[in-house]
Amino acid sequence: MRFMLLFSRQGKLRLQKWYTATAERDKKKMVRELMQVVLARKPKMCSFLEWRDLKIVYKRYASLYFCCAVEEQDNELITLEVIHRFVELLDKYFGSVCELDIIFNFEKAYFILDEFLMGGEIQDTSKKSVLKAIEQADLLQEVSLNLKHKMA
Amino acid sequence: MPAVSKGDGMRGLAVFISDIRNCKSKEAEIKRINKELANIRSKFKGDKALDGYSKKKYVCKLLFIFLLGHDIDFGHMEAVNLLSSNKYTEKQIGYLFISVLVNSNSELIRLINNAIKNDLSSRNPTFMCLALHCIANVGSREMAEAFAGEIPRILVAGDTMDSVKQSAALCLLRLYKTSPDLVLMGEWTSRVVHLLNDQHMGVVTAAISLITCLSQKNPDEFKTCVSLAVSRLSRIVSSASTDLQDYTYYFVPAPWLSCKLLRLLQCYPPPEDGAVKGRLVECLETILNKAQEPPKSKKVQHSNAKNAILFEAISLIIHYDSEPNLLVRACNQLGQFLQHRETNLRYLALESMCTLASSEFSHEAVKTHIETVINALKTERDVSVRQRAADLLYAMCDRSNAKQIVAEMLSYLETADYSIREEMVLKVAILAEKYAVDYSWYVDTILNLIRIAGDYVSEEVWYRVIQIVINRDDVQGYAAKTVFEALQAPACHENMVKVGGYILGEFGNLIAGDPRSSPLVQFNLLHSKFHLCSVPTRALLLSAYIKFINLFPETKSTIQEVLRSDSQIRNSDVELQQRAVEYLKLSSIASTDVLATVLEEMPPFPERESSILAKLKKKKGPGAVSNHLLKTRKACLTDIKGISTPSPSADLLGLRAGPPVTAAAPSAGSLLVDVFSEAGVNDDGFLRFVCKNNGVLFENQLLQIGIKSEYRQNLGRMYLFYGNKTSVQFVTFTTTLNVQAKPVEPLIEGGAQVQQVINIECLTDFSDAPLLNIKFRYGGALQNLTLKLPVTINKFFQPTEMASHDFFQRWKQLSLPQQEAQKIFKANHAMDTEVLKAKLLGLGMALLENVDPNPENFVCAGVIQTKAQQVGSLLRLEPNAQAQMYRLTVRSSKDTVSKRLCELLAEQF
């Protein structure tokens, strides 16, 4: 996978993850261009499109578009399920996730994505394994917070 | 503000984010951000040491600002400080900031690498994973230099935790992708392959991505992965839907891993080990069978995961291209998907079928779906699906269905989306040429193309139709008639005017007999379009006009009148003005003979790969396509006659000096890879036999065809020798000739040669050589080859000796303009007198000494024997050593013979 983008129906970028070195300027240009293309598509259209030398696989969940750019030879359907599994992970973590969760806890969204995908490849497909890693971290965090409250 | 905060909930951050969201304008947002940046800067610079929590909060705010699209130029140091915190969340935010905002600041990289090194050696798996993630996210060369040696060790160490192994595998993959030279193969590589056997599915999933990438680059080193992958796949495919617990996704066992295993196998040829291969075929069959079973869930996730595996399996089947049974099953399965209600599946089925269409085994099976695909082209609502349908039609097109497919594509063009029109036009043009059996259909198709989508018809397309019309004299009359009719339309596309101008300028005489298309009618028709055209088209039309003066002397005064008018001769465009002036002058001072030589019909274009195809190949790549098709045409008149028309655009008249076209080098071996080989006739060897009777006609990696032939009077006998250059049999070897031939042995053993004899009788004079079609199977693949048999009219010459006086008397007798054919051409070989003599003798005529007053010139005489008649022919070849040019003149009692001899000979010297 080359990159993953999350953006809203209004064209606001909510999350971007790049798996190959790309200059900031090019990133902005690509995001703008791709958002335009995807937002212009109608609901019943297929989830795949050719864009530049890449294949774009996207899916809309409520107000958010999840959009992956993969290589020519990559499997489109399984990429669609990569997106779905990521949504499930967010959902499970936040408890019926909505766009606001991702806005206010953007760093968590990045952590979850990192546990799931690394360098553009799937690290683990098991929901349990991924969430275990994240929850472990939260646990560590809460422990240290409690300590702090006690000290205060 | 919603109370959505998990874990620590950095309250300050949440407040800031909601402030930003409440900003009414971009300006307000920038103002708020600048305020925050100033605040953070003062905190970072302040005397009071910040605690870890505050540092984390501010770094996180900076990150948020950066992700909003603003530049951040500070905070890096604070983020690096967070890396060495022993609080997990602080470390995590530090790493996130570094991952997103890498800075090439070398001092910083050193510090970051230090922190990573500490974490990697901490033996704390969560810290190790964070460090590995950071390396993978940044993936810079500096990091590869620092860690490419260490990570393989972590990956294969016995005591490494599974989660760390997963991260290490993917981290290494990232480094290998960015700096392959720094990741050295070694003892670890064999142990990595064995991770395919790991008990932990997550480890296998992560490792297989690495193994696939490494296998692509070093297939030999990793080939043991094939059998491991097959057995792993087999275990997954045969497991029940609940066996794999958390790795079962909507009742599909391990879909991601299955896809990756199937993808890994595509790096290799089919397994050689029979047992492994058997097991794999079984897996593939099971996957195909499962597609027919009722779904275990109605959820789209279930069908997507299942079909993802199915499509990957089909890719593997296509990759092997060796199991006809599986290929046909795959095709049938895709056929079902073509009518599926899910748009995604229809799209993928069309895409996948495109590759199936190119397999010998499934091409026919794909063709049975033609109606469905045509229907998709017409009814799909999504342009990207329609595009796939058009691609598939293109891929499944062959001689049997070309007319239907081209017709459908043409009718689709009328309503096609603008985004795909140009590509469609190119595809139609290619198919029309590739599968043209009769060239009138080809001409009709291209003219329709111009009519329907003129704006999208690139230069290449209309250049090509002209090339073909010029090279095929059987279609010239038809082309002239059709283009004349097309120009009758009150509004026709400028490209139509270009084609019309060119073709009528060359071949208008072929329809001039009909009073409805008399020379003046043709001229007036063309001229009625003149004023609506752009400068390059007008320039082309002016050239057509001067050609008219030569073809039809009766139009001379009318055309001179037009050229003389102020709008031409004083045109503000320098190119048009120059043409008008020069053409006017040329038509007034040059004698008919000179005019006839200067404005002679264009010689045939050298055969070459279709420029349209080249364009289609380039289309996906960046950069404009520049075409030199016409600019490199042989243009020799300039040198001889001293007429020069400097022209900024491609000059169709060829009056401009250009590099000579070198004779097509007798290339061997390229034939079977040539995309056009099936349609185009290979005639590389053909011209080499005009002046000789024995030799090698054709040779590629597989096959060599030798020829021996002898001729007497109007009879000939030709021996063809088919040599198998390989060590494998050619089976079902057949040859078909459009004349009668004895059948040839259907089987040629490796290294063996078979012979075929052809008896030839010349009934009447002819221009087209007999075509020999050769088909055979080599390995599994069908080879198809069409050659021009080197039987040319000159083979039936009887030499005639005659004295100088007789020669010139005879020459004068053959003075009708159509009895003479003349060509002026550049020397392709050294102008050696002895070689020339040998060639002329090989031609079959008598070479007459002391006839031409100029001893440099050669004259020959002979009679062609056909059953119907005898055709006396005289030839004169005038070399010009200084200019490295020849002038060849042939006169004979029959015009077609003069023309054909001239064509054949022009390529010989």
JSON list of C-alpha atoms in Angstrom, two decimals, chain A residues 1 12-14 16-21 24 27-28 41 44-50 52 55 58-59 61 71-85 88 92-95 98-101 103-108 110-111 114-129 133-138 140-142 144-145 148, chain B residues 1-2 4-10 13-14 17-18 21 29 51 53 56 60 63-64 66-67 69-71 87-89 92-93 96 99-100 126 132-133 136-137 163 166-168 170-171 173-174 177 200 202 205-206 209 246-250 255-256 259-260 263 300-301 303-305 307-309 311-312 343-345 347-348 351 381-385 388 620:
[
{"chain": "A", "resi": 1, "resn": "MET", "atom": "CA", "xyz": [0.00, 0.00, 0.00]},
{"chain": "A", "resi": 12, "resn": "LYS", "atom": "CA", "xyz": [-11.61, 17.72, 5.25]},
{"chain": "A", "resi": 13, "resn": "LEU", "atom": "CA", "xyz": [-8.64, 15.44, 5.64]},
{"chain": "A", "resi": 14, "resn": "ARG", "atom": "CA", "xyz": [-8.90, 13.52, 8.92]},
{"chain": "A", "resi": 16, "resn": "GLN", "atom": "CA", "xyz": [-3.15, 10.51, 6.30]},
{"chain": "A", "resi": 17, "resn": "LYS", "atom": "CA", "xyz": [-0.57, 7.79, 6.35]},
{"chain": "A", "resi": 18, "resn": "TRP", "atom": "CA", "xyz": [2.17, 7.59, 3.74]},
{"chain": "A", "resi": 19, "resn": "TYR", "atom": "CA", "xyz": [4.15, 4.43, 3.26]},
{"chain": "A", "resi": 20, "resn": "THR", "atom": "CA", "xyz": [6.66, 5.77, 0.76]},
{"chain": "A", "resi": 21, "resn": "ALA", "atom": "CA", "xyz": [8.74, 8.89, 1.08]},
{"chain": "A", "resi": 24, "resn": "GLU", "atom": "CA", "xyz": [5.02, 17.52, 1.51]},
{"chain": "A", "resi": 27, "resn": "LYS", "atom": "CA", "xyz": [1.29, 14.99, -0.74]},
{"chain": "A", "resi": 28, "resn": "LYS", "atom": "CA", "xyz": [-0.92, 18.06, -0.63]},
{"chain": "A", "resi": 41, "resn": "ARG", "atom": "CA", "xyz": [-18.35, 9.54, -7.55]},
{"chain": "A", "resi": 44, "resn": "LYS", "atom": "CA", "xyz": [-23.58, 2.82, -6.63]},
{"chain": "A", "resi": 45, "resn": "MET", "atom": "CA", "xyz": [-20.30, 3.08, -8.44]},
{"chain": "A", "resi": 46, "resn": "CYS", "atom": "CA", "xyz": [-17.59, 0.53, -7.92]},
{"chain": "A", "resi": 47, "resn": "SER", "atom": "CA", "xyz": [-15.05, 0.97, -5.17]},
{"chain": "A", "resi": 48, "resn": "PHE", "atom": "CA", "xyz": [-12.00, 0.80, -7.40]},
{"chain": "A", "resi": 49, "resn": "LEU", "atom": "CA", "xyz": [-10.52, 3.24, -9.80]},
{"chain": "A", "resi": 50, "resn": "GLU", "atom": "CA", "xyz": [-7.32, 3.76, -11.68]},
{"chain": "A", "resi": 52, "resn": "ARG", "atom": "CA", "xyz": [-2.20, 7.96, -12.03]},
{"chain": "A", "resi": 55, "resn": "LYS", "atom": "CA", "xyz": [-5.20, 1.67, -7.99]},
{"chain": "A", "resi": 58, "resn": "TYR", "atom": "CA", "xyz": [-12.20, 3.39, -1.29]},
{"chain": "A", "resi": 59, "resn": "LYS", "atom": "CA", "xyz": [-15.28, 2.99, 0.83]},
{"chain": "A", "resi": 61, "resn": "TYR", "atom": "CA", "xyz": [-18.60, 4.88, 6.17]},
{"chain": "A", "resi": 71, "resn": "GLU", "atom": "CA", "xyz": [-0.10, -1.09, -6.52]},
{"chain": "A", "resi": 72, "resn": "GLU", "atom": "CA", "xyz": [-1.35, -2.27, -9.87]},
{"chain": "A", "resi": 73, "resn": "GLN", "atom": "CA", "xyz": [-1.08, -5.97, -9.00]},
{"chain": "A", "resi": 74, "resn": "ASP", "atom": "CA", "xyz": [-2.55, -5.76, -5.49]},
{"chain": "A", "resi": 75, "resn": "ASN", "atom": "CA", "xyz": [-5.82, -7.43, -4.61]},
{"chain": "A", "resi": 76, "resn": "GLU", "atom": "CA", "xyz": [-8.67, -4.94, -4.57]},
{"chain": "A", "resi": 77, "resn": "LEU", "atom": "CA", "xyz": [-11.21, -6.92, -2.57]},
{"chain": "A", "resi": 78, "resn": "ILE", "atom": "CA", "xyz": [-8.81, -7.75, 0.22]},
{"chain": "A", "resi": 79, "resn": "THR", "atom": "CA", "xyz": [-7.84, -4.07, 0.39]},
{"chain": "A", "resi": 80, "resn": "LEU", "atom": "CA", "xyz": [-11.51, -3.25, 0.80]},
{"chain": "A", "resi": 81, "resn": "GLU", "atom": "CA", "xyz": [-11.53, -5.60, 3.78]},
{"chain": "A", "resi": 82, "resn": "VAL", "atom": "CA", "xyz": [-8.36, -3.98, 5.15]},
{"chain": "A", "resi": 83, "resn": "ILE", "atom": "CA", "xyz": [-10.42, -0.81, 5.31]},
{"chain": "A", "resi": 84, "resn": "HIS", "atom": "CA", "xyz": [-13.30, -2.62, 6.92]},
{"chain": "A", "resi": 85, "resn": "ARG", "atom": "CA", "xyz": [-11.11, -4.28, 9.51]},
{"chain": "A", "resi": 88, "resn": "GLU", "atom": "CA", "xyz": [-13.97, -2.40, 13.06]},
{"chain": "A", "resi": 92, "resn": "LYS", "atom": "CA", "xyz": [-14.28, -1.54, 18.96]},
{"chain": "A", "resi": 93, "resn": "TYR", "atom": "CA", "xyz": [-11.82, 0.85, 20.56]},
{"chain": "A", "resi": 94, "resn": "PHE", "atom": "CA", "xyz": [-14.01, 3.95, 20.64]},
{"chain": "A", "resi": 95, "resn": "GLY", "atom": "CA", "xyz": [-17.31, 2.11, 20.93]},
{"chain": "A", "resi": 98, "resn": "CYS", "atom": "CA", "xyz": [-17.83, 8.58, 14.73]},
{"chain": "A", "resi": 99, "resn": "GLU", "atom": "CA", "xyz": [-15.90, 11.26, 12.87]},
{"chain": "A", "resi": 100, "resn": "LEU", "atom": "CA", "xyz": [-15.55, 13.32, 16.05]},
{"chain": "A", "resi": 101, "resn": "ASP", "atom": "CA", "xyz": [-13.71, 10.51, 17.81]},
{"chain": "A", "resi": 103, "resn": "ILE", "atom": "CA", "xyz": [-10.83, 14.33, 15.19]},
{"chain": "A", "resi": 104, "resn": "PHE", "atom": "CA", "xyz": [-10.38, 14.56, 18.93]},
{"chain": "A", "resi": 105, "resn": "ASN", "atom": "CA", "xyz": [-8.32, 11.45, 19.36]},
{"chain": "A", "resi": 106, "resn": "PHE", "atom": "CA", "xyz": [-6.37, 11.63, 16.16]},
{"chain": "A", "resi": 107, "resn": "GLU", "atom": "CA", "xyz": [-3.26, 10.27, 17.84]},
{"chain": "A", "resi": 108, "resn": "LYS", "atom": "CA", "xyz": [-5.15, 7.15, 18.92]},
{"chain": "A", "resi": 110, "resn": "TYR", "atom": "CA", "xyz": [-2.74, 6.72, 14.25]},
{"chain": "A", "resi": 111, "resn": "PHE", "atom": "CA", "xyz": [-1.69, 4.28, 16.95]},
{"chain": "A", "resi": 114, "resn": "ASP", "atom": "CA", "xyz": [0.17, 1.54, 13.17]},
{"chain": "A", "resi": 115, "resn": "GLU", "atom": "CA", "xyz": [-0.63, -1.60, 15.11]},
{"chain": "A", "resi": 116, "resn": "PHE", "atom": "CA", "xyz": [-2.65, -2.93, 12.18]},
{"chain": "A", "resi": 117, "resn": "LEU", "atom": "CA", "xyz": [-0.55, -1.85, 9.19]},
{"chain": "A", "resi": 118, "resn": "MET", "atom": "CA", "xyz": [3.18, -1.31, 9.11]},
{"chain": "A", "resi": 119, "resn": "GLY", "atom": "CA", "xyz": [5.07, -0.02, 6.12]},
{"chain": "A", "resi": 120, "resn": "GLY", "atom": "CA", "xyz": [1.86, -0.52, 4.16]},
{"chain": "A", "resi": 121, "resn": "GLU", "atom": "CA", "xyz": [1.60, -4.23, 4.92]},
{"chain": "A", "resi": 122, "resn": "ILE", "atom": "CA", "xyz": [-0.69, -6.01, 7.31]},
{"chain": "A", "resi": 123, "resn": "GLN", "atom": "CA", "xyz": [0.97, -6.76, 10.59]},
{"chain": "A", "resi": 124, "resn": "ASP", "atom": "CA", "xyz": [-1.82, -8.72, 12.15]},
{"chain": "A", "resi": 125, "resn": "THR", "atom": "CA", "xyz": [-5.36, -9.39, 11.07]},
{"chain": "A", "resi": 126, "resn": "SER", "atom": "CA", "xyz": [-6.60, -10.55, 14.39]},
{"chain": "A", "resi": 127, "resn": "LYS", "atom": "CA", "xyz": [-8.75, -7.93, 16.08]},
{"chain": "A", "resi": 128, "resn": "LYS", "atom": "CA", "xyz": [-7.76, -9.26, 19.47]},
{"chain": "A", "resi": 129, "resn": "SER", "atom": "CA", "xyz": [-4.03, -8.96, 18.90]},
{"chain": "A", "resi": 133, "resn": "ALA", "atom": "CA", "xyz": [-1.51, -3.88, 22.03]},
{"chain": "A", "resi": 134, "resn": "ILE", "atom": "CA", "xyz": [-3.47, -0.62, 22.17]},
{"chain": "A", "resi": 135, "resn": "GLU", "atom": "CA", "xyz": [-5.28, -1.38, 25.41]},
{"chain": "A", "resi": 136, "resn": "GLN", "atom": "CA", "xyz": [-2.06, -2.38, 27.05]},
{"chain": "A", "resi": 137, "resn": "ALA", "atom": "CA", "xyz": [-0.77, 1.07, 26.27]},
{"chain": "A", "resi": 138, "resn": "ASP", "atom": "CA", "xyz": [-3.88, 2.72, 27.68]},
{"chain": "A", "resi": 140, "resn": "LEU", "atom": "CA", "xyz": [0.04, 1.85, 31.25]},
{"chain": "A", "resi": 141, "resn": "GLN", "atom": "CA", "xyz": [-1.23, 5.36, 30.79]},
{"chain": "A", "resi": 142, "resn": "GLU", "atom": "CA", "xyz": [-4.00, 5.09, 33.32]},
{"chain": "A", "resi": 144, "resn": "SER", "atom": "CA", "xyz": [0.64, 6.64, 35.51]},
{"chain": "A", "resi": 145, "resn": "LEU", "atom": "CA", "xyz": [-2.33, 9.05, 35.64]},
{"chain": "A", "resi": 148, "resn": "LYS", "atom": "CA", "xyz": [-0.22, 11.60, 39.29]},
{"chain": "B", "resi": 1, "resn": "MET", "atom": "CA", "xyz": [-17.45, 19.72, 23.08]},
{"chain": "B", "resi": 2, "resn": "PRO", "atom": "CA", "xyz": [-18.06, 16.01, 23.10]},
{"chain": "B", "resi": 4, "resn": "VAL", "atom": "CA", "xyz": [-14.79, 11.66, 23.71]},
{"chain": "B", "resi": 5, "resn": "SER", "atom": "CA", "xyz": [-11.51, 11.12, 25.32]},
{"chain": "B", "resi": 6, "resn": "LYS", "atom": "CA", "xyz": [-9.97, 7.82, 26.01]},
{"chain": "B", "resi": 7, "resn": "GLY", "atom": "CA", "xyz": [-7.03, 7.03, 28.17]},
{"chain": "B", "resi": 8, "resn": "ASP", "atom": "CA", "xyz": [-5.39, 10.10, 29.56]},
{"chain": "B", "resi": 9, "resn": "GLY", "atom": "CA", "xyz": [-7.48, 12.75, 27.80]},
{"chain": "B", "resi": 10, "resn": "MET", "atom": "CA", "xyz": [-5.18, 15.67, 27.29]},
{"chain": "B", "resi": 13, "resn": "LEU", "atom": "CA", "xyz": [-5.50, 19.45, 23.44]},
{"chain": "B", "resi": 14, "resn": "ALA", "atom": "CA", "xyz": [-9.25, 18.80, 23.30]},
{"chain": "B", "resi": 17, "resn": "ILE", "atom": "CA", "xyz": [-9.12, 21.20, 18.80]},
{"chain": "B", "resi": 18, "resn": "SER", "atom": "CA", "xyz": [-12.63, 22.39, 19.53]},
{"chain": "B", "resi": 21, "resn": "ARG", "atom": "CA", "xyz": [-13.39, 23.63, 14.88]},
{"chain": "B", "resi": 29, "resn": "GLU", "atom": "CA", "xyz": [-8.17, 29.57, 12.34]},
{"chain": "B", "resi": 51, "resn": "ASP", "atom": "CA", "xyz": [7.12, 17.87, 33.01]},
{"chain": "B", "resi": 53, "resn": "TYR", "atom": "CA", "xyz": [2.87, 15.35, 30.49]},
{"chain": "B", "resi": 56, "resn": "LYS", "atom": "CA", "xyz": [3.62, 15.43, 25.47]},
{"chain": "B", "resi": 60, "resn": "CYS", "atom": "CA", "xyz": [0.74, 16.60, 20.31]},
{"chain": "B", "resi": 63, "resn": "LEU", "atom": "CA", "xyz": [1.40, 17.52, 15.48]},
{"chain": "B", "resi": 64, "resn": "PHE", "atom": "CA", "xyz": [-2.24, 18.44, 15.17]},
{"chain": "B", "resi": 66, "resn": "PHE", "atom": "CA", "xyz": [0.99, 20.16, 11.23]},
{"chain": "B", "resi": 67, "resn": "LEU", "atom": "CA", "xyz": [-1.66, 17.68, 10.17]},
{"chain": "B", "resi": 69, "resn": "GLY", "atom": "CA", "xyz": [-1.58, 21.57, 6.82]},
{"chain": "B", "resi": 70, "resn": "HIS", "atom": "CA", "xyz": [0.54, 24.22, 8.54]},
{"chain": "B", "resi": 71, "resn": "ASP", "atom": "CA", "xyz": [4.32, 24.30, 8.71]},
{"chain": "B", "resi": 87, "resn": "LYS", "atom": "CA", "xyz": [6.42, 6.43, 30.30]},
{"chain": "B", "resi": 88, "resn": "TYR", "atom": "CA", "xyz": [4.90, 4.54, 27.42]},
{"chain": "B", "resi": 89, "resn": "THR", "atom": "CA", "xyz": [2.43, 7.24, 26.31]},
{"chain": "B", "resi": 92, "resn": "GLN", "atom": "CA", "xyz": [4.53, 6.90, 21.93]},
{"chain": "B", "resi": 93, "resn": "ILE", "atom": "CA", "xyz": [3.70, 10.54, 21.19]},
{"chain": "B", "resi": 96, "resn": "LEU", "atom": "CA", "xyz": [4.51, 9.58, 16.40]},
{"chain": "B", "resi": 99, "resn": "SER", "atom": "CA", "xyz": [7.38, 9.52, 12.25]},
{"chain": "B", "resi": 100, "resn": "VAL", "atom": "CA", "xyz": [5.20, 12.24, 10.82]},
{"chain": "B", "resi": 126, "resn": "THR", "atom": "CA", "xyz": [6.25, -2.78, 23.69]},
{"chain": "B", "resi": 132, "resn": "LEU", "atom": "CA", "xyz": [10.59, -0.75, 15.01]},
{"chain": "B", "resi": 133, "resn": "HIS", "atom": "CA", "xyz": [7.48, 1.15, 13.98]},
{"chain": "B", "resi": 136, "resn": "ALA", "atom": "CA", "xyz": [9.50, 1.53, 9.37]},
{"chain": "B", "resi": 137, "resn": "ASN", "atom": "CA", "xyz": [7.62, 4.82, 9.29]},
{"chain": "B", "resi": 163, "resn": "SER", "atom": "CA", "xyz": [4.57, -9.32, 18.34]},
{"chain": "B", "resi": 166, "resn": "GLN", "atom": "CA", "xyz": [5.89, -9.30, 13.31]},
{"chain": "B", "resi": 167, "resn": "SER", "atom": "CA", "xyz": [7.12, -5.74, 13.60]},
{"chain": "B", "resi": 168, "resn": "ALA", "atom": "CA", "xyz": [10.68, -6.74, 12.80]},
{"chain": "B", "resi": 170, "resn": "LEU", "atom": "CA", "xyz": [7.71, -5.60, 8.26]},
{"chain": "B", "resi": 171, "resn": "CYS", "atom": "CA", "xyz": [10.32, -3.12, 9.40]},
{"chain": "B", "resi": 173, "resn": "LEU", "atom": "CA", "xyz": [10.70, -5.14, 4.46]},
{"chain": "B", "resi": 174, "resn": "ARG", "atom": "CA", "xyz": [10.45, -1.37, 4.52]},
{"chain": "B", "resi": 177, "resn": "LYS", "atom": "CA", "xyz": [12.36, -1.52, -0.24]},
{"chain": "B", "resi": 200, "resn": "HIS", "atom": "CA", "xyz": [1.33, -17.88, 15.22]},
{"chain": "B", "resi": 202, "resn": "GLY", "atom": "CA", "xyz": [0.09, -13.15, 12.82]},
{"chain": "B", "resi": 205, "resn": "THR", "atom": "CA", "xyz": [1.02, -12.98, 7.90]},
{"chain": "B", "resi": 206, "resn": "ALA", "atom": "CA", "xyz": [3.72, -10.41, 8.57]},
{"chain": "B", "resi": 209, "resn": "SER", "atom": "CA", "xyz": [5.05, -9.95, 2.96]},
{"chain": "B", "resi": 246, "resn": "ASP", "atom": "CA", "xyz": [-9.64, -14.93, 15.44]},
{"chain": "B", "resi": 247, "resn": "TYR", "atom": "CA", "xyz": [-8.04, -15.36, 12.04]},
{"chain": "B", "resi": 248, "resn": "THR", "atom": "CA", "xyz": [-11.33, -16.33, 10.53]},
{"chain": "B", "resi": 249, "resn": "TYR", "atom": "CA", "xyz": [-12.95, -13.31, 9.01]},
{"chain": "B", "resi": 250, "resn": "TYR", "atom": "CA", "xyz": [-16.70, -13.46, 8.45]},
{"chain": "B", "resi": 255, "resn": "PRO", "atom": "CA", "xyz": [-8.33, -14.55, 3.85]},
{"chain": "B", "resi": 256, "resn": "TRP", "atom": "CA", "xyz": [-5.36, -12.18, 4.07]},
{"chain": "B", "resi": 259, "resn": "CYS", "atom": "CA", "xyz": [-4.18, -14.10, -0.67]},
{"chain": "B", "resi": 260, "resn": "LYS", "atom": "CA", "xyz": [-0.58, -13.50, 0.31]},
{"chain": "B", "resi": 263, "resn": "ARG", "atom": "CA", "xyz": [0.62, -14.02, -4.40]},
{"chain": "B", "resi": 300, "resn": "VAL", "atom": "CA", "xyz": [-20.62, -8.26, 1.93]},
{"chain": "B", "resi": 301, "resn": "GLN", "atom": "CA", "xyz": [-17.47, -8.81, 4.01]},
{"chain": "B", "resi": 303, "resn": "SER", "atom": "CA", "xyz": [-18.28, -12.47, -0.07]},
{"chain": "B", "resi": 304, "resn": "ASN", "atom": "CA", "xyz": [-15.46, -9.96, -0.47]},
{"chain": "B", "resi": 305, "resn": "ALA", "atom": "CA", "xyz": [-13.03, -12.04, 1.55]},
{"chain": "B", "resi": 307, "resn": "ASN", "atom": "CA", "xyz": [-13.79, -13.63, -3.66]},
{"chain": "B", "resi": 308, "resn": "ALA", "atom": "CA", "xyz": [-10.50, -11.92, -2.84]},
{"chain": "B", "resi": 309, "resn": "ILE", "atom": "CA", "xyz": [-9.03, -15.41, -2.47]},
{"chain": "B", "resi": 311, "resn": "PHE", "atom": "CA", "xyz": [-9.43, -13.73, -7.73]},
{"chain": "B", "resi": 312, "resn": "GLU", "atom": "CA", "xyz": [-5.94, -14.29, -6.36]},
{"chain": "B", "resi": 343, "resn": "THR", "atom": "CA", "xyz": [-20.51, -3.52, -9.36]},
{"chain": "B", "resi": 344, "resn": "ASN", "atom": "CA", "xyz": [-17.17, -4.36, -7.77]},
{"chain": "B", "resi": 345, "resn": "LEU", "atom": "CA", "xyz": [-17.35, -7.95, -8.93]},
{"chain": "B", "resi": 347, "resn": "TYR", "atom": "CA", "xyz": [-15.39, -4.62, -12.57]},
{"chain": "B", "resi": 348, "resn": "LEU", "atom": "CA", "xyz": [-12.93, -7.23, -11.34]},
{"chain": "B", "resi": 351, "resn": "GLU", "atom": "CA", "xyz": [-10.35, -6.87, -15.52]},
{"chain": "B", "resi": 381, "resn": "ARG", "atom": "CA", "xyz": [-23.40, 3.34, -15.23]},
{"chain": "B", "resi": 382, "resn": "ASP", "atom": "CA", "xyz": [-19.86, 3.68, -13.95]},
{"chain": "B", "resi": 383, "resn": "VAL", "atom": "CA", "xyz": [-17.30, 4.90, -16.44]},
{"chain": "B", "resi": 384, "resn": "SER", "atom": "CA", "xyz": [-14.50, 2.88, -14.89]},
{"chain": "B", "resi": 385, "resn": "VAL", "atom": "CA", "xyz": [-16.50, -0.31, -15.43]},
{"chain": "B", "resi": 388, "resn": "ARG", "atom": "CA", "xyz": [-12.83, -2.26, -18.31]},
{"chain": "B", "resi": 620, "resn": "LYS", "atom": "CA", "xyz": [-0.23, 5.60, -20.05]}
]
